[in-house]
Amino acid sequence: MPLYRDEAVVLRTHKLGEADRIITLLTRQHGRVRAVAKGVRRTTSRWGSRLEPFTHVDLQLAEGRSLDVITQAETLDPFHARLGLDYDRYTAGTVMLETAERLVTEEKEPAVQQFLLLVGGLRAMSGGEHPAKQVLDSYLLRSLSVAGYAPSFDHCVQCGVEGPHRFFNPSAGGVLCASDRLPGSATPASETVTVLGALLVGDWPVVHAADPRHLREASNLVSAYLAWHLERGLRSMAYVER
Ligand SMILES: [Zn+2]
């Protein structure tokens, strides 16, 4: 079987047979890959915790007929070890993994930007420099943008006129001016729209200076925007307090 190397983040694992697991990975060069880890559930497993969700690993894989097989794994960053100590960061991180899996829809289609975004997001989530909810919101807005659903928080998505605009509609893809507003649009505070723009570009000083009320309103709009673009809701989102 031909071998290849790649680095990856472990997104999810599930049981296979008596002692094996199927590991769902987001790799740097090969996009989403599902691969078998043999013997990983034995107590004497040589894999240790290297193939647990959140782990950033360097892998060697053997191409298989249906699933590839993991033949070597070295931990690059054990994000799970640090995230596991903090419930908010752990649950928000879980939403990131599920989002990455859902937005990278094709197996073995390179998705380098999504990979880099996820690694950067997990690093920020485990680093603790910024609040967990805002790291998550920033990641969600950026990963949706990379997937082709970039929201607009300054120009009206219909006519392109520069804002600030009062109306936000997930189905339209962002803010709308008064003449283009759609029925059912949210009318967030202007500070909330500013926060959303800052989360999208990672302007952390603006995020840190924001009022908790506006951060909360921004989180709800990010959730609505994400829900609109994913066919089914995220299971993991139920555990994140919004
Ligand atoms: Zn307009």
PDB file of C-alpha atoms and ligand atoms in Angstrom:
ATOM      1  CA  MET A   1       0.000   0.000   0.000  1.00  0.00           C
ATOM      2  CA  PRO A   2       1.404   3.451  -0.902  1.00  0.00           C
ATOM      3  CA  LEU A   3       2.298   5.590   2.114  1.00  0.00           C
ATOM      4  CA  TYR A   4       1.868   9.330   2.586  1.00  0.00           C
ATOM      5  CA  ARG A   5       2.557  11.837   5.361  1.00  0.00           C
ATOM      6  CA  ASP A   6       0.414  14.736   6.421  1.00  0.00           C
ATOM      7  CA  GLU A   7      -0.441  16.766   9.485  1.00  0.00           C
ATOM      8  CA  ALA A   8      -3.991  16.802  10.778  1.00  0.00           C
ATOM      9  CA  VAL A   9      -6.424  17.751  13.501  1.00  0.00           C
ATOM     10  CA  VAL A  10      -8.491  14.853  14.858  1.00  0.00           C
ATOM     11  CA  LEU A  11     -12.149  15.892  14.442  1.00  0.00           C
ATOM     12  CA  ARG A  12     -13.996  12.816  15.656  1.00  0.00           C
ATOM     13  CA  THR A  13     -13.538   9.120  16.316  1.00  0.00           C
ATOM     14  CA  HIS A  14     -15.872   6.148  16.377  1.00  0.00           C
ATOM     15  CA  LYS A  15     -15.576   2.493  17.197  1.00  0.00           C
ATOM     16  CA  LEU A  16     -14.777  -0.091  14.581  1.00  0.00           C
ATOM     17  CA  GLY A  17     -14.911  -3.797  15.446  1.00  0.00           C
ATOM     18  CA  GLU A  18     -13.353  -4.987  18.696  1.00  0.00           C
ATOM     19  CA  ALA A  19     -10.320  -2.785  19.130  1.00  0.00           C
ATOM     20  CA  ASP A  20     -10.118  -0.293  16.266  1.00  0.00           C
ATOM     21  CA  ARG A  21     -11.454   3.171  15.599  1.00  0.00           C
ATOM     22  CA  ILE A  22     -12.257   5.192  12.524  1.00  0.00           C
ATOM     23  CA  ILE A  23     -10.609   8.593  12.947  1.00  0.00           C
ATOM     24  CA  THR A  24     -12.051  11.566  11.049  1.00  0.00           C
ATOM     25  CA  LEU A  25      -9.261  14.024  10.307  1.00  0.00           C
ATOM     26  CA  LEU A  26      -8.882  17.451   8.768  1.00  0.00           C
ATOM     27  CA  THR A  27      -5.470  17.261   7.124  1.00  0.00           C
ATOM     28  CA  ARG A  28      -3.359  20.088   5.770  1.00  0.00           C
ATOM     29  CA  GLN A  29      -2.845  18.685   2.270  1.00  0.00           C
ATOM     30  CA  HIS A  30      -5.558  16.076   1.743  1.00  0.00           C
ATOM     31  CA  GLY A  31      -8.587  17.813   3.251  1.00  0.00           C
ATOM     32  CA  ARG A  32     -11.000  15.620   5.179  1.00  0.00           C
ATOM     33  CA  VAL A  33      -9.792  12.035   5.554  1.00  0.00           C
ATOM     34  CA  ARG A  34     -11.295   9.073   7.384  1.00  0.00           C
ATOM     35  CA  ALA A  35      -8.711   6.539   8.444  1.00  0.00           C
ATOM     36  CA  VAL A  36      -8.497   3.417  10.577  1.00  0.00           C
ATOM     37  CA  ALA A  37      -6.380   3.296  13.728  1.00  0.00           C
ATOM     38  CA  LYS A  38      -5.781  -0.352  14.539  1.00  0.00           C
ATOM     39  CA  GLY A  39      -5.729  -1.522  18.149  1.00  0.00           C
ATOM     40  CA  VAL A  40      -6.340   1.995  19.456  1.00  0.00           C
ATOM     41  CA  ARG A  41      -8.937   0.819  21.993  1.00  0.00           C
ATOM     42  CA  ARG A  42      -6.682  -1.793  23.609  1.00  0.00           C
ATOM     43  CA  THR A  43      -5.432  -0.777  27.050  1.00  0.00           C
ATOM     44  CA  THR A  44      -1.903  -1.488  25.871  1.00  0.00           C
ATOM     45  CA  SER A  45      -2.406   0.647  22.742  1.00  0.00           C
ATOM     46  CA  ARG A  46       0.781   2.189  21.418  1.00  0.00           C
ATOM     47  CA  TRP A  47      -1.247   5.201  20.234  1.00  0.00           C
ATOM     48  CA  GLY A  48      -1.887   6.635  23.714  1.00  0.00           C
ATOM     49  CA  SER A  49      -3.942   9.833  23.447  1.00  0.00           C
ATOM     50  CA  ARG A  50      -2.441  10.876  20.133  1.00  0.00           C
ATOM     51  CA  LEU A  51      -5.607  10.119  18.190  1.00  0.00           C
ATOM     52  CA  GLU A  52      -8.112  11.786  20.525  1.00  0.00           C
ATOM     53  CA  PRO A  53     -10.322  14.634  19.204  1.00  0.00           C
ATOM     54  CA  PHE A  54      -8.588  18.078  19.166  1.00  0.00           C
ATOM     55  CA  THR A  55      -5.077  16.646  18.830  1.00  0.00           C
ATOM     56  CA  HIS A  56      -2.871  18.208  16.177  1.00  0.00           C
ATOM     57  CA  VAL A  57      -0.813  15.303  14.861  1.00  0.00           C
ATOM     58  CA  ASP A  58       1.814  14.479  12.292  1.00  0.00           C
ATOM     59  CA  LEU A  59       0.743  11.268  10.570  1.00  0.00           C
ATOM     60  CA  GLN A  60       1.882   8.575   8.229  1.00  0.00           C
ATOM     61  CA  LEU A  61      -0.946   6.830   6.428  1.00  0.00           C
ATOM     62  CA  ALA A  62      -1.226   3.875   4.090  1.00  0.00           C
ATOM     63  CA  GLU A  63      -3.741   4.207   1.285  1.00  0.00           C
ATOM     64  CA  GLY A  64      -6.407   1.563   1.543  1.00  0.00           C
ATOM     65  CA  ARG A  65      -9.132   0.422  -0.838  1.00  0.00           C
ATOM     66  CA  SER A  66     -11.901   2.141   1.120  1.00  0.00           C
ATOM     67  CA  LEU A  67     -10.327   3.682   4.223  1.00  0.00           C
ATOM     68  CA  ASP A  68      -6.688   4.660   4.717  1.00  0.00           C
ATOM     69  CA  VAL A  69      -4.809   3.187   7.670  1.00  0.00           C
ATOM     70  CA  ILE A  70      -2.808   5.248  10.166  1.00  0.00           C
ATOM     71  CA  THR A  71       0.647   3.729  10.528  1.00  0.00           C
ATOM     72  CA  GLN A  72       2.425   6.428  12.598  1.00  0.00           C
ATOM     73  CA  ALA A  73       1.317   9.397  14.701  1.00  0.00           C
ATOM     74  CA  GLU A  74       3.328  12.058  16.514  1.00  0.00           C
ATOM     75  CA  THR A  75       1.645  14.743  18.604  1.00  0.00           C
ATOM     76  CA  LEU A  76       2.365  18.296  17.439  1.00  0.00           C
ATOM     77  CA  ASP A  77      -0.004  19.991  19.893  1.00  0.00           C
ATOM     78  CA  PRO A  78      -2.214  18.189  22.431  1.00  0.00           C
ATOM     79  CA  PHE A  79      -5.016  20.791  22.391  1.00  0.00           C
ATOM     80  CA  HIS A  80      -7.364  18.369  24.146  1.00  0.00           C
ATOM     81  CA  ALA A  81      -5.144  18.240  27.236  1.00  0.00           C
ATOM     82  CA  ARG A  82      -5.577  21.976  27.830  1.00  0.00           C
ATOM     83  CA  LEU A  83      -9.176  22.315  26.584  1.00  0.00           C
ATOM     84  CA  GLY A  84     -10.312  19.423  28.769  1.00  0.00           C
ATOM     85  CA  LEU A  85      -9.657  21.488  31.894  1.00  0.00           C
ATOM     86  CA  ASP A  86     -12.163  24.209  31.042  1.00  0.00           C
ATOM     87  CA  TYR A  87     -15.798  23.339  30.278  1.00  0.00           C
ATOM     88  CA  ASP A  88     -16.553  26.510  28.256  1.00  0.00           C
ATOM     89  CA  ARG A  89     -13.443  26.158  26.134  1.00  0.00           C
ATOM     90  CA  TYR A  90     -13.949  22.447  25.658  1.00  0.00           C
ATOM     91  CA  THR A  91     -17.583  22.763  24.509  1.00  0.00           C
ATOM     92  CA  ALA A  92     -16.798  25.739  22.250  1.00  0.00           C
ATOM     93  CA  GLY A  93     -13.888  23.762  20.796  1.00  0.00           C
ATOM     94  CA  THR A  94     -16.223  20.861  20.094  1.00  0.00           C
ATOM     95  CA  VAL A  95     -18.418  23.204  18.023  1.00  0.00           C
ATOM     96  CA  MET A  96     -15.312  24.192  16.032  1.00  0.00           C
ATOM     97  CA  LEU A  97     -14.489  20.551  15.234  1.00  0.00           C
ATOM     98  CA  GLU A  98     -18.057  19.806  14.168  1.00  0.00           C
ATOM     99  CA  THR A  99     -18.213  22.965  12.039  1.00  0.00           C
ATOM    100  CA  ALA A 100     -14.947  22.097  10.283  1.00  0.00           C
ATOM    101  CA  GLU A 101     -16.260  18.640   9.478  1.00  0.00           C
ATOM    102  CA  ARG A 102     -19.517  20.026   8.126  1.00  0.00           C
ATOM    103  CA  LEU A 103     -17.961  22.807   6.044  1.00  0.00           C
ATOM    104  CA  VAL A 104     -15.327  20.584   4.434  1.00  0.00           C
ATOM    105  CA  THR A 105     -17.816  18.400   2.627  1.00  0.00           C
ATOM    106  CA  GLU A 106     -15.661  16.427   0.182  1.00  0.00           C
ATOM    107  CA  GLU A 107     -13.174  13.787   1.319  1.00  0.00           C
ATOM    108  CA  LYS A 108      -9.595  14.192   0.067  1.00  0.00           C
ATOM    109  CA  GLU A 109     -10.306  17.608  -1.463  1.00  0.00           C
ATOM    110  CA  PRO A 110      -7.544  19.913  -0.176  1.00  0.00           C
ATOM    111  CA  ALA A 111      -8.907  22.569   2.229  1.00  0.00           C
ATOM    112  CA  VAL A 112      -5.722  24.260   3.428  1.00  0.00           C
ATOM    113  CA  GLN A 113      -7.402  27.473   4.573  1.00  0.00           C
ATOM    114  CA  GLN A 114      -9.936  25.580   6.677  1.00  0.00           C
ATOM    115  CA  PHE A 115      -7.114  23.528   8.190  1.00  0.00           C
ATOM    116  CA  LEU A 116      -5.040  26.610   9.089  1.00  0.00           C
ATOM    117  CA  LEU A 117      -8.108  28.372  10.468  1.00  0.00           C
ATOM    118  CA  LEU A 118      -8.945  25.407  12.691  1.00  0.00           C
ATOM    119  CA  VAL A 119      -5.411  25.073  14.045  1.00  0.00           C
ATOM    120  CA  GLY A 120      -5.278  28.831  14.702  1.00  0.00           C
ATOM    121  CA  GLY A 121      -8.727  28.738  16.320  1.00  0.00           C
ATOM    122  CA  LEU A 122      -7.843  25.830  18.605  1.00  0.00           C
ATOM    123  CA  ARG A 123      -4.618  27.564  19.559  1.00  0.00           C
ATOM    124  CA  ALA A 124      -6.572  30.715  20.496  1.00  0.00           C
ATOM    125  CA  MET A 125      -9.180  28.623  22.321  1.00  0.00           C
ATOM    126  CA  SER A 126      -6.594  26.788  24.417  1.00  0.00           C
ATOM    127  CA  GLY A 127      -4.441  29.888  24.885  1.00  0.00           C
ATOM    128  CA  GLY A 128      -6.967  31.720  27.049  1.00  0.00           C
ATOM    129  CA  GLU A 129      -6.027  35.212  25.854  1.00  0.00           C
ATOM    130  CA  HIS A 130      -9.539  35.873  24.502  1.00  0.00           C
ATOM    131  CA  PRO A 131     -12.955  34.762  25.848  1.00  0.00           C
ATOM    132  CA  ALA A 132     -14.084  31.328  24.636  1.00  0.00           C
ATOM    133  CA  LYS A 133     -17.382  32.522  23.134  1.00  0.00           C
ATOM    134  CA  GLN A 134     -15.736  35.230  21.053  1.00  0.00           C
ATOM    135  CA  VAL A 135     -12.968  32.902  19.844  1.00  0.00           C
ATOM    136  CA  LEU A 136     -15.751  30.573  18.715  1.00  0.00           C
ATOM    137  CA  ASP A 137     -17.763  33.354  17.032  1.00  0.00           C
ATOM    138  CA  SER A 138     -14.680  34.647  15.237  1.00  0.00           C
ATOM    139  CA  TYR A 139     -13.824  31.135  14.049  1.00  0.00           C
ATOM    140  CA  LEU A 140     -17.386  30.476  12.849  1.00  0.00           C
ATOM    141  CA  LEU A 141     -17.560  33.711  10.834  1.00  0.00           C
ATOM    142  CA  ARG A 142     -14.180  33.063   9.246  1.00  0.00           C
ATOM    143  CA  SER A 143     -14.755  29.397   8.439  1.00  0.00           C
ATOM    144  CA  LEU A 144     -18.115  30.273   6.860  1.00  0.00           C
ATOM    145  CA  SER A 145     -16.322  32.943   4.809  1.00  0.00           C
ATOM    146  CA  VAL A 146     -13.704  30.452   3.604  1.00  0.00           C
ATOM    147  CA  ALA A 147     -16.558  28.076   2.694  1.00  0.00           C
ATOM    148  CA  GLY A 148     -17.997  30.789   0.444  1.00  0.00           C
ATOM    149  CA  TYR A 149     -20.512  32.353   2.834  1.00  0.00           C
ATOM    150  CA  ALA A 150     -18.702  35.556   3.751  1.00  0.00           C
ATOM    151  CA  PRO A 151     -21.124  37.857   5.579  1.00  0.00           C
ATOM    152  CA  SER A 152     -21.154  41.622   5.047  1.00  0.00           C
ATOM    153  CA  PHE A 153     -21.384  43.825   8.140  1.00  0.00           C
ATOM    154  CA  ASP A 154     -20.643  47.164   6.497  1.00  0.00           C
ATOM    155  CA  HIS A 155     -22.072  47.344   2.953  1.00  0.00           C
ATOM    156  CA  CYS A 156     -25.722  46.548   2.198  1.00  0.00           C
ATOM    157  CA  VAL A 157     -25.714  43.073   0.640  1.00  0.00           C
ATOM    158  CA  GLN A 158     -28.362  44.137  -1.891  1.00  0.00           C
ATOM    159  CA  CYS A 159     -27.245  47.526  -3.211  1.00  0.00           C
ATOM    160  CA  GLY A 160     -23.696  47.779  -1.843  1.00  0.00           C
ATOM    161  CA  VAL A 161     -24.223  51.151  -0.162  1.00  0.00           C
ATOM    162  CA  GLU A 162     -21.843  51.625   2.728  1.00  0.00           C
ATOM    163  CA  GLY A 163     -23.337  51.485   6.252  1.00  0.00           C
ATOM    164  CA  PRO A 164     -23.762  51.511   9.109  1.00  0.00           C
ATOM    165  CA  HIS A 165     -27.024  49.664   8.445  1.00  0.00           C
ATOM    166  CA  ARG A 166     -29.633  48.639  11.020  1.00  0.00           C
ATOM    167  CA  PHE A 167     -31.035  45.460   9.488  1.00  0.00           C
ATOM    168  CA  PHE A 168     -29.388  42.028   9.556  1.00  0.00           C
ATOM    169  CA  ASN A 169     -30.710  39.006   7.728  1.00  0.00           C
ATOM    170  CA  PRO A 170     -28.881  35.649   7.695  1.00  0.00           C
ATOM    171  CA  SER A 171     -30.593  34.496   4.494  1.00  0.00           C
ATOM    172  CA  ALA A 172     -29.502  37.676   2.679  1.00  0.00           C
ATOM    173  CA  GLY A 173     -25.901  37.228   3.884  1.00  0.00           C
ATOM    174  CA  GLY A 174     -25.489  40.248   6.115  1.00  0.00           C
ATOM    175  CA  VAL A 175     -26.727  43.785   6.713  1.00  0.00           C
ATOM    176  CA  LEU A 176     -29.340  45.575   4.624  1.00  0.00           C
ATOM    177  CA  CYS A 177     -30.111  49.253   4.150  1.00  0.00           C
ATOM    178  CA  ALA A 178     -33.550  50.641   5.057  1.00  0.00           C
ATOM    179  CA  SER A 179     -34.843  50.441   1.487  1.00  0.00           C
ATOM    180  CA  ASP A 180     -33.653  46.841   0.923  1.00  0.00           C
ATOM    181  CA  ARG A 181     -34.622  45.431   4.315  1.00  0.00           C
ATOM    182  CA  LEU A 182     -36.435  42.097   4.293  1.00  0.00           C
ATOM    183  CA  PRO A 183     -39.344  41.144   6.539  1.00  0.00           C
ATOM    184  CA  GLY A 184     -38.135  39.320   9.629  1.00  0.00           C
ATOM    185  CA  SER A 185     -34.694  40.977   9.643  1.00  0.00           C
ATOM    186  CA  ALA A 186     -33.045  41.418  13.021  1.00  0.00           C
ATOM    187  CA  THR A 187     -32.346  44.989  14.125  1.00  0.00           C
ATOM    188  CA  PRO A 188     -29.205  44.702  16.230  1.00  0.00           C
ATOM    189  CA  ALA A 189     -27.630  47.647  18.036  1.00  0.00           C
ATOM    190  CA  SER A 190     -25.072  49.434  15.880  1.00  0.00           C
ATOM    191  CA  GLU A 191     -22.398  48.445  18.450  1.00  0.00           C
ATOM    192  CA  THR A 192     -23.307  44.798  17.834  1.00  0.00           C
ATOM    193  CA  VAL A 193     -22.736  45.191  14.098  1.00  0.00           C
ATOM    194  CA  THR A 194     -19.349  46.744  14.886  1.00  0.00           C
ATOM    195  CA  VAL A 195     -18.526  43.738  17.099  1.00  0.00           C
ATOM    196  CA  LEU A 196     -19.505  41.331  14.315  1.00  0.00           C
ATOM    197  CA  GLY A 197     -17.193  43.110  11.869  1.00  0.00           C
ATOM    198  CA  ALA A 198     -14.376  42.983  14.438  1.00  0.00           C
ATOM    199  CA  LEU A 199     -14.919  39.243  15.054  1.00  0.00           C
ATOM    200  CA  LEU A 200     -14.791  38.592  11.321  1.00  0.00           C
ATOM    201  CA  VAL A 201     -11.374  40.218  10.918  1.00  0.00           C
ATOM    202  CA  GLY A 202     -10.004  39.351  14.379  1.00  0.00           C
ATOM    203  CA  ASP A 203      -9.868  42.946  15.644  1.00  0.00           C
ATOM    204  CA  TRP A 204      -9.518  41.884  19.302  1.00  0.00           C
ATOM    205  CA  PRO A 205      -9.127  45.319  20.936  1.00  0.00           C
ATOM    206  CA  VAL A 206     -12.633  46.219  19.663  1.00  0.00           C
ATOM    207  CA  VAL A 207     -14.007  42.880  20.918  1.00  0.00           C
ATOM    208  CA  HIS A 208     -12.407  43.293  24.362  1.00  0.00           C
ATOM    209  CA  ALA A 209     -13.808  46.819  24.716  1.00  0.00           C
ATOM    210  CA  ALA A 210     -17.370  45.780  23.804  1.00  0.00           C
ATOM    211  CA  ASP A 211     -20.291  45.686  26.209  1.00  0.00           C
ATOM    212  CA  PRO A 212     -21.372  42.130  27.254  1.00  0.00           C
ATOM    213  CA  ARG A 213     -24.872  42.907  25.923  1.00  0.00           C
ATOM    214  CA  HIS A 214     -23.513  43.524  22.437  1.00  0.00           C
ATOM    215  CA  LEU A 215     -21.239  40.475  22.575  1.00  0.00           C
ATOM    216  CA  ARG A 216     -24.248  38.325  23.472  1.00  0.00           C
ATOM    217  CA  GLU A 217     -26.357  39.794  20.684  1.00  0.00           C
ATOM    218  CA  ALA A 218     -23.480  39.204  18.247  1.00  0.00           C
ATOM    219  CA  SER A 219     -23.211  35.548  19.377  1.00  0.00           C
ATOM    220  CA  ASN A 220     -26.903  35.001  18.715  1.00  0.00           C
ATOM    221  CA  LEU A 221     -26.619  36.464  15.222  1.00  0.00           C
ATOM    222  CA  VAL A 222     -23.553  34.327  14.475  1.00  0.00           C
ATOM    223  CA  SER A 223     -25.540  31.249  15.559  1.00  0.00           C
ATOM    224  CA  ALA A 224     -28.438  32.271  13.316  1.00  0.00           C
ATOM    225  CA  TYR A 225     -26.070  32.851  10.410  1.00  0.00           C
ATOM    226  CA  LEU A 226     -24.392  29.467  10.913  1.00  0.00           C
ATOM    227  CA  ALA A 227     -27.739  27.661  11.244  1.00  0.00           C
ATOM    228  CA  TRP A 228     -28.930  29.212   7.985  1.00  0.00           C
ATOM    229  CA  HIS A 229     -25.896  27.887   6.082  1.00  0.00           C
ATOM    230  CA  LEU A 230     -25.807  24.389   7.535  1.00  0.00           C
ATOM    231  CA  GLU A 231     -28.612  22.060   6.542  1.00  0.00           C
ATOM    232  CA  ARG A 232     -28.897  20.511   9.968  1.00  0.00           C
ATOM    233  CA  GLY A 233     -28.071  22.275  13.213  1.00  0.00           C
ATOM    234  CA  LEU A 234     -24.911  21.389  15.111  1.00  0.00           C
ATOM    235  CA  ARG A 235     -25.383  18.840  17.898  1.00  0.00           C
ATOM    236  CA  SER A 236     -22.521  20.344  19.866  1.00  0.00           C
ATOM    237  CA  MET A 237     -24.023  23.869  19.816  1.00  0.00           C
ATOM    238  CA  ALA A 238     -26.652  22.758  22.348  1.00  0.00           C
ATOM    239  CA  TYR A 239     -23.928  22.672  25.021  1.00  0.00           C
ATOM    240  CA  VAL A 240     -22.697  26.208  24.410  1.00  0.00           C
ATOM    241  CA  GLU A 241     -24.568  28.853  26.377  1.00  0.00           C
ATOM    242  CA  ARG A 242     -25.439  31.770  24.053  1.00  0.00           C
TER     243      ARG A 242
HETATM  244 ZN    ZN B   1     -29.366  48.468   0.084  1.00  0.00          ZN
END
